[in-house]
Coordinates of C-alpha atoms in Angstrom, one line a residue:
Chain U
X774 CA 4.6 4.8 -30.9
X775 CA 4.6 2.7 -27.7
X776 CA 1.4 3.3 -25.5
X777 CA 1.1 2.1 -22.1
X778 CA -2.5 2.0 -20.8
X779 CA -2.7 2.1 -17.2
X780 CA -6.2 0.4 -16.7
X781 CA -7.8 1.2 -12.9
X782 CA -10.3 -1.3 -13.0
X783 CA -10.4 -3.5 -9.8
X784 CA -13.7 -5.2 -10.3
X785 CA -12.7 -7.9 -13.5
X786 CA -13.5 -9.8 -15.5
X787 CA -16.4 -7.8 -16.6
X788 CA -15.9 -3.8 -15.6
X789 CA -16.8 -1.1 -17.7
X790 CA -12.4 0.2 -17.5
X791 CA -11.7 -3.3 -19.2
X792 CA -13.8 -2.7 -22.1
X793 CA -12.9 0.9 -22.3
X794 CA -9.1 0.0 -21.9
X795 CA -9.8 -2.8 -25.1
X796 CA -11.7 -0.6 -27.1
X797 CA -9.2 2.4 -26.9
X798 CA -6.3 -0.5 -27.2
X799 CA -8.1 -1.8 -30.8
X800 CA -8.6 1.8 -31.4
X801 CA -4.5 2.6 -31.0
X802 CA -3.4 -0.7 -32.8
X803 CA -5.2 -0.1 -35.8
X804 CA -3.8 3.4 -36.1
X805 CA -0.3 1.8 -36.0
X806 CA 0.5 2.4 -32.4
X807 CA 2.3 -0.6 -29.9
X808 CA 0.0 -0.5 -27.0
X809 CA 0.7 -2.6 -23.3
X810 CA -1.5 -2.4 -20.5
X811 CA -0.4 -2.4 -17.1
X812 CA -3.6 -3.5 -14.7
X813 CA -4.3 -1.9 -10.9
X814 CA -5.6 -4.9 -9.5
X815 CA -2.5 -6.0 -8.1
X816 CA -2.5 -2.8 -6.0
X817 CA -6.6 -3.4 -5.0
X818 CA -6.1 -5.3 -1.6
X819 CA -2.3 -5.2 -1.3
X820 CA 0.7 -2.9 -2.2
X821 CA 3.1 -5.2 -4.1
X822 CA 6.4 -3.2 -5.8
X823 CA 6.7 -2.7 -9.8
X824 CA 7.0 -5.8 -11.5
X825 CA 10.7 -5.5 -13.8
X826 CA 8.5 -5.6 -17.0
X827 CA 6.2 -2.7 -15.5
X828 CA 8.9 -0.7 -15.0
X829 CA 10.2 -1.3 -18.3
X830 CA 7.0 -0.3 -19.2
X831 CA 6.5 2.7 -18.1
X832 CA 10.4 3.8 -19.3
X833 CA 9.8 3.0 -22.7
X834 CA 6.8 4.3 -23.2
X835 CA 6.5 7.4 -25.2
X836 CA 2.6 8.4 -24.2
X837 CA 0.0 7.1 -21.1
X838 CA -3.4 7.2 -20.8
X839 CA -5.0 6.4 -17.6
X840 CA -8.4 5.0 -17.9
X841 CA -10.1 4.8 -14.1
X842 CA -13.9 4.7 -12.6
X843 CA -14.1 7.2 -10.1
X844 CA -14.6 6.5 -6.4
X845 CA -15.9 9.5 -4.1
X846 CA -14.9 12.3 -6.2
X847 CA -12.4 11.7 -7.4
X848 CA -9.8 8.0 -8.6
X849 CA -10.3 5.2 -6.4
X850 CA -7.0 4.3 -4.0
X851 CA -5.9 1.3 -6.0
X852 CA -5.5 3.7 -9.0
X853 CA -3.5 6.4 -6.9
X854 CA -1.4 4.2 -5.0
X855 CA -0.1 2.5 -8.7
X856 CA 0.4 6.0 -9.8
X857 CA 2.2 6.9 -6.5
X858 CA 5.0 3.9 -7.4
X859 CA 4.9 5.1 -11.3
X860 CA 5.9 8.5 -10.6
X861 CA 9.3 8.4 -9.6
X862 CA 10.4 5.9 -12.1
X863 CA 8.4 8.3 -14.6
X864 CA 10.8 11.7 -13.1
X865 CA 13.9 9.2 -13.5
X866 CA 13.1 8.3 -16.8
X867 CA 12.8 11.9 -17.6
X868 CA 15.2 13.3 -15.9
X869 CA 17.9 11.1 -17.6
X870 CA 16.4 11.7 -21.0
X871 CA 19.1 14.4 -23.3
X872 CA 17.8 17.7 -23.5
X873 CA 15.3 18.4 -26.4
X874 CA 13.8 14.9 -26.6
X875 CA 10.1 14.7 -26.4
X876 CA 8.3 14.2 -23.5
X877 CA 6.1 11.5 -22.3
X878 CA 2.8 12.2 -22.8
X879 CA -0.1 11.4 -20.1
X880 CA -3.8 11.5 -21.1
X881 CA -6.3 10.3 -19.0
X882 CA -10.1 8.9 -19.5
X883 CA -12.6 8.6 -16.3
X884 CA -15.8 7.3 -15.9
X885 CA -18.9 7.5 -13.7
X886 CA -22.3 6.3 -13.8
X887 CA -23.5 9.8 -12.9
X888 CA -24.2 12.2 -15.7
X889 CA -22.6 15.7 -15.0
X890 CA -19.3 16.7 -16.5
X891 CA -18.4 18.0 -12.5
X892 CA -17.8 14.3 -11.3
X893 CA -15.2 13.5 -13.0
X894 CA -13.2 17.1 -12.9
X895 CA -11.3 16.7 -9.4
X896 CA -9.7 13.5 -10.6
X897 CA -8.8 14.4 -14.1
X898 CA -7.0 17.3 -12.2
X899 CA -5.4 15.0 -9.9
X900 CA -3.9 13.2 -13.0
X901 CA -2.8 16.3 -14.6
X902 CA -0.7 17.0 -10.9
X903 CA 0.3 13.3 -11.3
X904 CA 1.6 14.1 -15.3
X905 CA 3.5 17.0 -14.4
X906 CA 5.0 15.5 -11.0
X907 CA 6.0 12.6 -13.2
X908 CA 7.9 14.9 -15.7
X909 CA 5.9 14.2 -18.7
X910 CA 3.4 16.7 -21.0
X911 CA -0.2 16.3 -20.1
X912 CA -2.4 16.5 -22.9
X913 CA -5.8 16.6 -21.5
X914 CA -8.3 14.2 -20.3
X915 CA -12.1 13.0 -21.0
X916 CA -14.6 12.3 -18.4
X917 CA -17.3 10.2 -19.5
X918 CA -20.6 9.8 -17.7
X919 CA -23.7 8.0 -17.7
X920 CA -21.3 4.6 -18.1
X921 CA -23.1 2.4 -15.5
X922 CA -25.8 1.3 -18.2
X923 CA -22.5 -0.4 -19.6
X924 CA -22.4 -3.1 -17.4
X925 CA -19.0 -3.9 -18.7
X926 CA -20.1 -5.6 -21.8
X927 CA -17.2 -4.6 -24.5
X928 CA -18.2 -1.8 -26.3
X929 CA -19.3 -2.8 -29.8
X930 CA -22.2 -4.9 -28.3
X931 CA -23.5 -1.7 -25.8
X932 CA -25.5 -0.3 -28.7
X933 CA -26.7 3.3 -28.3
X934 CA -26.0 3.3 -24.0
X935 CA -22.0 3.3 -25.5
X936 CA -22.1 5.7 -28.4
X937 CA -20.5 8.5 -26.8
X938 CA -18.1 6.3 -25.4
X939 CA -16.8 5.1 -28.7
X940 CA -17.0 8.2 -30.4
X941 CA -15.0 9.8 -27.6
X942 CA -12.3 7.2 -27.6
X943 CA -12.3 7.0 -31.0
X944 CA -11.4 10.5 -31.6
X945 CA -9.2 10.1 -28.4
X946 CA -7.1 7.6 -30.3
X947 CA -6.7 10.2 -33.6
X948 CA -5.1 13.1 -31.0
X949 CA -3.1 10.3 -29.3
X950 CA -1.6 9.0 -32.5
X951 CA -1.0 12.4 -33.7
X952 CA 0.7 13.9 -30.7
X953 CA -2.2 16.2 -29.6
X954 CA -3.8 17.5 -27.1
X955 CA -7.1 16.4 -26.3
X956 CA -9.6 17.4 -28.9
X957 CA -12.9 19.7 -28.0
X958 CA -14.6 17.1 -30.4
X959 CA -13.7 14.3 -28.3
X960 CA -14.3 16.3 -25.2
X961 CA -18.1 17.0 -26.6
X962 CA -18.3 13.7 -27.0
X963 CA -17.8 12.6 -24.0
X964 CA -20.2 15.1 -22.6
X965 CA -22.9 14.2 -24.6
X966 CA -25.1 11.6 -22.7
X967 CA -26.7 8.9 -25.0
X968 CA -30.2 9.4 -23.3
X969 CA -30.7 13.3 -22.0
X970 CA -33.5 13.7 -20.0
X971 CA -34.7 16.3 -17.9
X972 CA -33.3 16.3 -14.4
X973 CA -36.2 16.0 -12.7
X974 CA -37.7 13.5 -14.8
X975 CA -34.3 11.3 -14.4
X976 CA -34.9 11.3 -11.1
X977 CA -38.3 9.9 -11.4
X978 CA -37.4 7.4 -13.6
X979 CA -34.3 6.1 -12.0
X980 CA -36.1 5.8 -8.5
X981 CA -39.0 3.7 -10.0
X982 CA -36.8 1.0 -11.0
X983 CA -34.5 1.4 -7.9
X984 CA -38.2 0.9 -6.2
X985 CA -39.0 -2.1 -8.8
X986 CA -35.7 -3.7 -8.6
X987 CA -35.5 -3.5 -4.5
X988 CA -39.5 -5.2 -4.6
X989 CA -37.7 -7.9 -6.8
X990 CA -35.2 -8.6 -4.9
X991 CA -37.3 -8.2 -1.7
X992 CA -35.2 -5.8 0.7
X993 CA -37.4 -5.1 3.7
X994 CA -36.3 -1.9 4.6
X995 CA -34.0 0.2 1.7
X996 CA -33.3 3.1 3.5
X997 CA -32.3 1.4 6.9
X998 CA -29.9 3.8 9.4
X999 CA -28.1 1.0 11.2
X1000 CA -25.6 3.0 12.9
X1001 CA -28.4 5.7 13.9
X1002 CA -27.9 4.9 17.6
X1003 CA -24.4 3.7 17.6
X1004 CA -22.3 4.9 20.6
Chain E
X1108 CA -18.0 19.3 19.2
X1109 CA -17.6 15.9 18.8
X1110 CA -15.1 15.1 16.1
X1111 CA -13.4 12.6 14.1
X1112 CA -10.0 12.5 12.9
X1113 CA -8.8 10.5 10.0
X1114 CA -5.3 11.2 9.8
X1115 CA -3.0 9.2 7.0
X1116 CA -0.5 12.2 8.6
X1117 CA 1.1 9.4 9.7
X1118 CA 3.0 8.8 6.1
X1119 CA 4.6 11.8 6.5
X1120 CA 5.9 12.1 10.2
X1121 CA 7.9 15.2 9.7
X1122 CA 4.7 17.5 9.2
X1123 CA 2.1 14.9 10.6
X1124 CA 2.8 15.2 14.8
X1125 CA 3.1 19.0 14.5
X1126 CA -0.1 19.6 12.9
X1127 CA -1.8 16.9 15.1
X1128 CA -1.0 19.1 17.9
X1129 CA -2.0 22.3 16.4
X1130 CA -5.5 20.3 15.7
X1131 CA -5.8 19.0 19.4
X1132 CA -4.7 22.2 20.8
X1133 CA -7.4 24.2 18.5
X1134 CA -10.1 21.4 19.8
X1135 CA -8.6 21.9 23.6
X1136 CA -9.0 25.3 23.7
X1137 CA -12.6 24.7 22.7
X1138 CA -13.6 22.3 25.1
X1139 CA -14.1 19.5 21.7
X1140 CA -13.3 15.5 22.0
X1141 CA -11.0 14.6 19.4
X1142 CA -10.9 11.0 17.9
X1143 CA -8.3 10.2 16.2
X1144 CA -7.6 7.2 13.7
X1145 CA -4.6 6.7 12.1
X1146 CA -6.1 5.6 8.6
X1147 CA -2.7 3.9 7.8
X1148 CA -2.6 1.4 10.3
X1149 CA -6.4 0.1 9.4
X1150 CA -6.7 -3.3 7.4
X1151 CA -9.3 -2.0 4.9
X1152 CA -9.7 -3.7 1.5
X1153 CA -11.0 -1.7 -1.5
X1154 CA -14.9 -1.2 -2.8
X1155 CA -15.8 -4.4 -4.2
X1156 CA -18.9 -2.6 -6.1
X1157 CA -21.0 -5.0 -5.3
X1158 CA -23.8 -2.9 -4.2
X1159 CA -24.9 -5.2 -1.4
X1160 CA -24.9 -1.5 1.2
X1161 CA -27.6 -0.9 -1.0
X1162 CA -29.3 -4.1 -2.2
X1163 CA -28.8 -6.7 0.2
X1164 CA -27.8 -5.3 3.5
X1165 CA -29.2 -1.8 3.3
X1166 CA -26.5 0.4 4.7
X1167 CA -24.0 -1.8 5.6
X1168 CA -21.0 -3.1 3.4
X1169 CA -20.1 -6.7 3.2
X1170 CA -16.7 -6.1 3.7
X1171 CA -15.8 -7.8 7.1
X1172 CA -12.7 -5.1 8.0
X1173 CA -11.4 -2.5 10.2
X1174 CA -14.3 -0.1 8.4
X1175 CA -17.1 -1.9 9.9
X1176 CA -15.5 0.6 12.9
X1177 CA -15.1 3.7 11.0
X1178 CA -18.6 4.2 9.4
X1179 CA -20.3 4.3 12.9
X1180 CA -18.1 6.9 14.1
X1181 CA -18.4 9.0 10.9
X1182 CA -22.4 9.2 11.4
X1183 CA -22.0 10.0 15.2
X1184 CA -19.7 12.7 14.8
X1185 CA -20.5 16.8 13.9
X1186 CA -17.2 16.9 12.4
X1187 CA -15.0 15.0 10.0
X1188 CA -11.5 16.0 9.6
X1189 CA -9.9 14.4 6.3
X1190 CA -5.7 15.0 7.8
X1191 CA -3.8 13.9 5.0
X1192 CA -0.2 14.4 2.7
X1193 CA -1.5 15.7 -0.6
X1194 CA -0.8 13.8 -3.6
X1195 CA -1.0 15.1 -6.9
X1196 CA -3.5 16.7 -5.5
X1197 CA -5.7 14.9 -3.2
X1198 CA -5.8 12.6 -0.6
X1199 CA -2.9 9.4 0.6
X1200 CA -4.3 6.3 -1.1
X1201 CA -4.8 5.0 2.4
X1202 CA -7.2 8.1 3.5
X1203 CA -8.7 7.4 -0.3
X1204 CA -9.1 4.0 0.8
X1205 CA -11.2 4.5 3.5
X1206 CA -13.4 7.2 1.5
X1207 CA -14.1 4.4 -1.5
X1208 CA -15.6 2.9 1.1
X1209 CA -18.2 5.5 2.7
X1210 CA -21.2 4.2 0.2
X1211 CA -22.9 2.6 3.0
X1212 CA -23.6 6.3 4.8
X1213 CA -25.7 6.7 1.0
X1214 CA -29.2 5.1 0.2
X1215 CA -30.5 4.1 -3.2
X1216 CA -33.0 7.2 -3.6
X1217 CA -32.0 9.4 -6.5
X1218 CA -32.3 13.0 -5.9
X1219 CA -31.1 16.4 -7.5
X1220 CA -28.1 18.3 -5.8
X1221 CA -26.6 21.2 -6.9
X1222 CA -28.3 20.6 -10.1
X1223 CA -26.5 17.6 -10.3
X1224 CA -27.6 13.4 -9.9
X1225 CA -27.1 12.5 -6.1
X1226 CA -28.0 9.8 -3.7
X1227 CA -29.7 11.0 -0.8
X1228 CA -28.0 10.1 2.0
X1229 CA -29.4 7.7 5.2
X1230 CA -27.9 10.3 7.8
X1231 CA -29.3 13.5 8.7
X1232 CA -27.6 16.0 9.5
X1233 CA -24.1 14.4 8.2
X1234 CA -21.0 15.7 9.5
X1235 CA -19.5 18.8 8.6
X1236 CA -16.2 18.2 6.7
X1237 CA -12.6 19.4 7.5
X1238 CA -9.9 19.3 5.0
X1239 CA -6.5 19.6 6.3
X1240 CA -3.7 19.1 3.5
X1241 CA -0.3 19.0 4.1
X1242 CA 2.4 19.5 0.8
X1243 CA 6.4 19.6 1.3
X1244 CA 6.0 22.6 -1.3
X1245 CA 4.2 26.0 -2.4
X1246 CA 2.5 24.7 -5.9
X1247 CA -0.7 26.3 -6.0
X1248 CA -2.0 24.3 -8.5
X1249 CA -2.2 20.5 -5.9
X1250 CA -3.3 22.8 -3.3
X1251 CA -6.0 24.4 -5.4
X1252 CA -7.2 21.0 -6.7
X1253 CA -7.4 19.8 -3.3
X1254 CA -9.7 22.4 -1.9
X1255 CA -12.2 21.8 -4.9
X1256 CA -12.2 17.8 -3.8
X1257 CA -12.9 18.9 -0.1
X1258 CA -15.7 20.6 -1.9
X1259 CA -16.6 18.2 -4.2
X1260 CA -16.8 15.7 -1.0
X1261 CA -19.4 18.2 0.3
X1262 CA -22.1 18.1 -2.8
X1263 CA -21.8 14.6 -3.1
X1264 CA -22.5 13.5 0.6
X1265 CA -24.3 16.4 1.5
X1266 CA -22.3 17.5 3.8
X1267 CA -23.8 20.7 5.7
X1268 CA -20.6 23.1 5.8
X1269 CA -16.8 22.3 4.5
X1270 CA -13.4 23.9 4.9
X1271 CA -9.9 23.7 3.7
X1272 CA -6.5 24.4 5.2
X1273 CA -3.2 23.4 3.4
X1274 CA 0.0 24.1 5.0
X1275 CA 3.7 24.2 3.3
X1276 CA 6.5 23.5 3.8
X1277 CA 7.4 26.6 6.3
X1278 CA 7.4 25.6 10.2
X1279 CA 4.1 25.7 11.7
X1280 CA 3.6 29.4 12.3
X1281 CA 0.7 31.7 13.4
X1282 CA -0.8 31.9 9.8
X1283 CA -1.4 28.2 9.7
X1284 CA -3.3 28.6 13.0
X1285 CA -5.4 31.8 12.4
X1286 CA -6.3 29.4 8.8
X1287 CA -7.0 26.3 11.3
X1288 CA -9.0 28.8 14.2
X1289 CA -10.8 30.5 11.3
X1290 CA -11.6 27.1 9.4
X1291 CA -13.1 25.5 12.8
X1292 CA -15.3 28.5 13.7
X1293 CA -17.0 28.0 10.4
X1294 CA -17.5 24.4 11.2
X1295 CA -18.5 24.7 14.5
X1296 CA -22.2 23.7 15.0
X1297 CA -24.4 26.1 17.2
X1298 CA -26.5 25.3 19.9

C-alpha cells in the first residue's frame, strides 16, 4: 500500500504536524505500508506549481491522509491552496482509472490547542468536500485537541500530554492499513483530552500562567487596543 | 453602516463583478460606505505562530505586510463581509490568508464561549460578519459546510450577529437579492 501524507505544517523544524506526520509515518511502515510525504511549506509564503515527483506522488498513491493545525476555524491557506493544485491531478488520476478499480482513499487528522471536538469540525468537512471533489473515497477524519502542550517534541518523548495522540494515530494506522473507515475507537481517542478539567477551572488555571508568563517576560500592557482610535 | 469588504471574488471574475454590484447596490440603497479590498492582490505572508501579537507586541503581528492595513479597518468597521469562491467548502486560500492572520484582534485572557475555550478578544463590540459564497454549482453539501464556518468564525471571535448567502451558478436573479436584503437587515446595527 503506497500512502502519501500530505503534512500542513508551516512552522518547522519543530511543529506539532511534523511529529504527528512521523509518528503516523513509523506507525504505517511498520504495518507494511510505503509511506511519502509531501510538505506545505513550499506553498507558506509563495505559490510554486507541483513538483514532477509530487505529482507522481499523488497518482500513485492508493490512500492520503492530511494531517494540518487549524488556523481560524478551519485549515490554514498554505494547506488549502496545496490541496487546490492536488485536486485536479487527483480527478485526472481518477477519472483515467478502468472502471471497478478501487478508489483513492483520503483521511484526514487536525489539530488544535483548544480542547472541544467543534474546532476542528469545519475543516475536517472541508477535506471531506476536497476528497470527493478530488474523486477519491473519504474515510473519515480525527480531530485532536489540547495538542499545544506538545510543543512539537516527537511524540514518544510527550509523555502523558500526547497519549491520546498516539493512541488515536495508532489506531488510525490499523483502519488505514485495513481499508477502513475511520474507527469510533480512534475517534474516542482523539476526543479524550489527556488532562480534563472543569471548564471553569481551565480557565482559571490557564490565565494564571498566561499572567505568570507575561510578568516573566515583562509585557507592559497585555491587553493593549492599538488600532482603538485608528481612522 | 460602515463596512468592509474582503473580496477574493476577484479569482473568479465571471460571478465576482455581478455580485459586487448587487453588494454596492444593497449598501447604496441604504445610505452604507462600502470598502472594498481585493484580498488577492495583497502581499500577505502566512501566520508565523510566533505569538509575538500576544507576547511581545500586544496586539500587533510582526509581520511587516499589506495586513498591517487590513487589521485596523476590520476593528473600525460594524460590518465584515467575507466575499469569496467557495472551495471544498470554505474560503479562496487568499481570503484564508488574510483570516490566519486576524490573531492580533484576540488577547491572551482565556475565557468560556459557547461552552467552549476562547480568547477574549481586545475589540468591543467586533464587527458583525457577512458571508457571501459564491459556487459554479448546486452541491448542498460545500454550501452547507460553508455556512457553519461563517458561524464558526462568529463563536470564535465573538462576533455579535452573522449571516450567510451562497449563490449558484443561475444569473443573479431576485432570490439572490431578497437572500442578500434579508441577510443585511439582520446585520444592520441600530441606533
Amino acid at each position: 500500500m503506497n500512502v502519501l501524507l500530505v503534512s500542513g505544517s508551516c512552522r518547522p523544524p519543530r511543529a506539532n504536524t511534523q511529529a504527528m506526520t512521523a509518528f503516523l509515518k513509523q506507525q504505517l511502515e511498520l504495518r507494511g505500508a510505503a509511506t511519502q510525504v509531501l510538505e506545505v511549506l513550499p506553498w507558506r509564503d509563495a505559490d510554486p506549481e507541483l513538483t514532477h515527483e509530487a505529482i507522481a506522488a499523488a497518482r500513485s498513491c492508493q490512500t492520503m491522509v492530511i494531517l494540518a493545525p487549524v488556523y481560524v476555524d478551519t485549515l490554514p491557506a498554505p494547506t488549502l491552496r496545496l490541496l487546490e493544485r492536488l485536486c485536479p491531478v487527483l480527478r485526472d488520476a481518477a477519472d483515467g482509472d478502468s472502471p471497478g478499480s478501487p478508489q483513492v482513499a483520503a483521511y484526514a487528522v487536525l489539530h488544535s490547542g483548544y480542547p472541544e471536538p467543534a474546532h476542528q469540525e469545519a475543516g475536517l468537512r472541508q477535506c471531506g468536500h476536497f476528497a470527493s471533489q478530488a474523486g477519491m473515497q473519504w474515510r473519515g477524519g480525527l480531530g485532536f485537541g489540547g495538542a499545544s502542550p506538545i510543543d512539537g517534541r516527537p511524540l514518544e518523548q510527550a509523555g502523558r500530554f500526547a497519549s491520546h495522540l498516539r493512541q488515536g494515530l495508532t489506531l488510525l494506522a490499523d483502519s488505514i492499513v485495513a481499508g477502513e473507515d475511520v474507527s469510533q475507537a480512534a475517534t474516542r481517542a482523539s476526543r479524550r483530552i489527556p488532562f480534563p478539567l472543569p471548564g471553569f477551572l481551565l480557565v482559571r488555571l490557564m490565565n494564571a500562567m498566561t499572567r505568570r508568563e507575561l510578568k516573566n517576560l515583562g509585557v507592559a500592557e497585555p491587553l493593549a487596543h492599538p488600532y482603538r482610535d485608528a481612522p | 453602516m460602515r463596512i468592509l469588504v474582503l473580496s477574493a471574488l476577484a479569482a473568479a471574475p465571471e460571478a465576482g463583478r455581478p455580485l459586487e454590484a448587487l453588494l454596492q447596490a444593497e449598501a447604496n440603497r441604504r445610505g452604507w460606505a462600502l470598502d472594498s479590498v481585493d484580498v488577492t492582490a495583497l502581499n500577505i505572508r502566512h501566520c508565523l505562530g510566533c505569538a509575538a501579537c500576544s507576547k511581545r507586541t500586544p496586539g500587533i503581528c510582526a509581520i511587516p505586510d499589506d495586513m498591517q492595513h487590513v487589521l485596523p479597518r476590520i476593528v473600525t468597521s460594524d460590518c465584515v463581509v467575507l466575499a469569496t469562491p467557495i472551495r471544498f467548502g470554505g474560503h479562496h486560500h487568499t481570503l484564508k490568508r488574510v483570516l490566519d492572520r486576524v490573531l492580533p484582534l484576540a488577547s491572551p485572557v482565556w475565557v468560556r464561549r459557547a461552552r467552549e475555550l476562547h480568547n477574549r478578544m481586545r475589540y468591543s463590540p467586533m464587527p458583525s460578519l457577512l458571508g457571501l459564497g459564491w459556487q459554479t454549482d448546486d452541491a448542498p453539501g460545500p454550501a452547507d459546510t460553508f455556512r457553519f464556518l461563517i458561524q464558526r468564525h462568529a463563536v470564535n471571535l465573538d462576533l455579535p450577529r452573522h449571516a450567510s448567502v451562497v449563490c449558484g451558478p443561475s444569473a443573479l436573479n431576485d432570490g439572490h437579492r431578497a437572500s442578500l436584503a434579508e441577510a443585511l437587515d439582520t446585520l444592520e446595527v441600530l441606533p
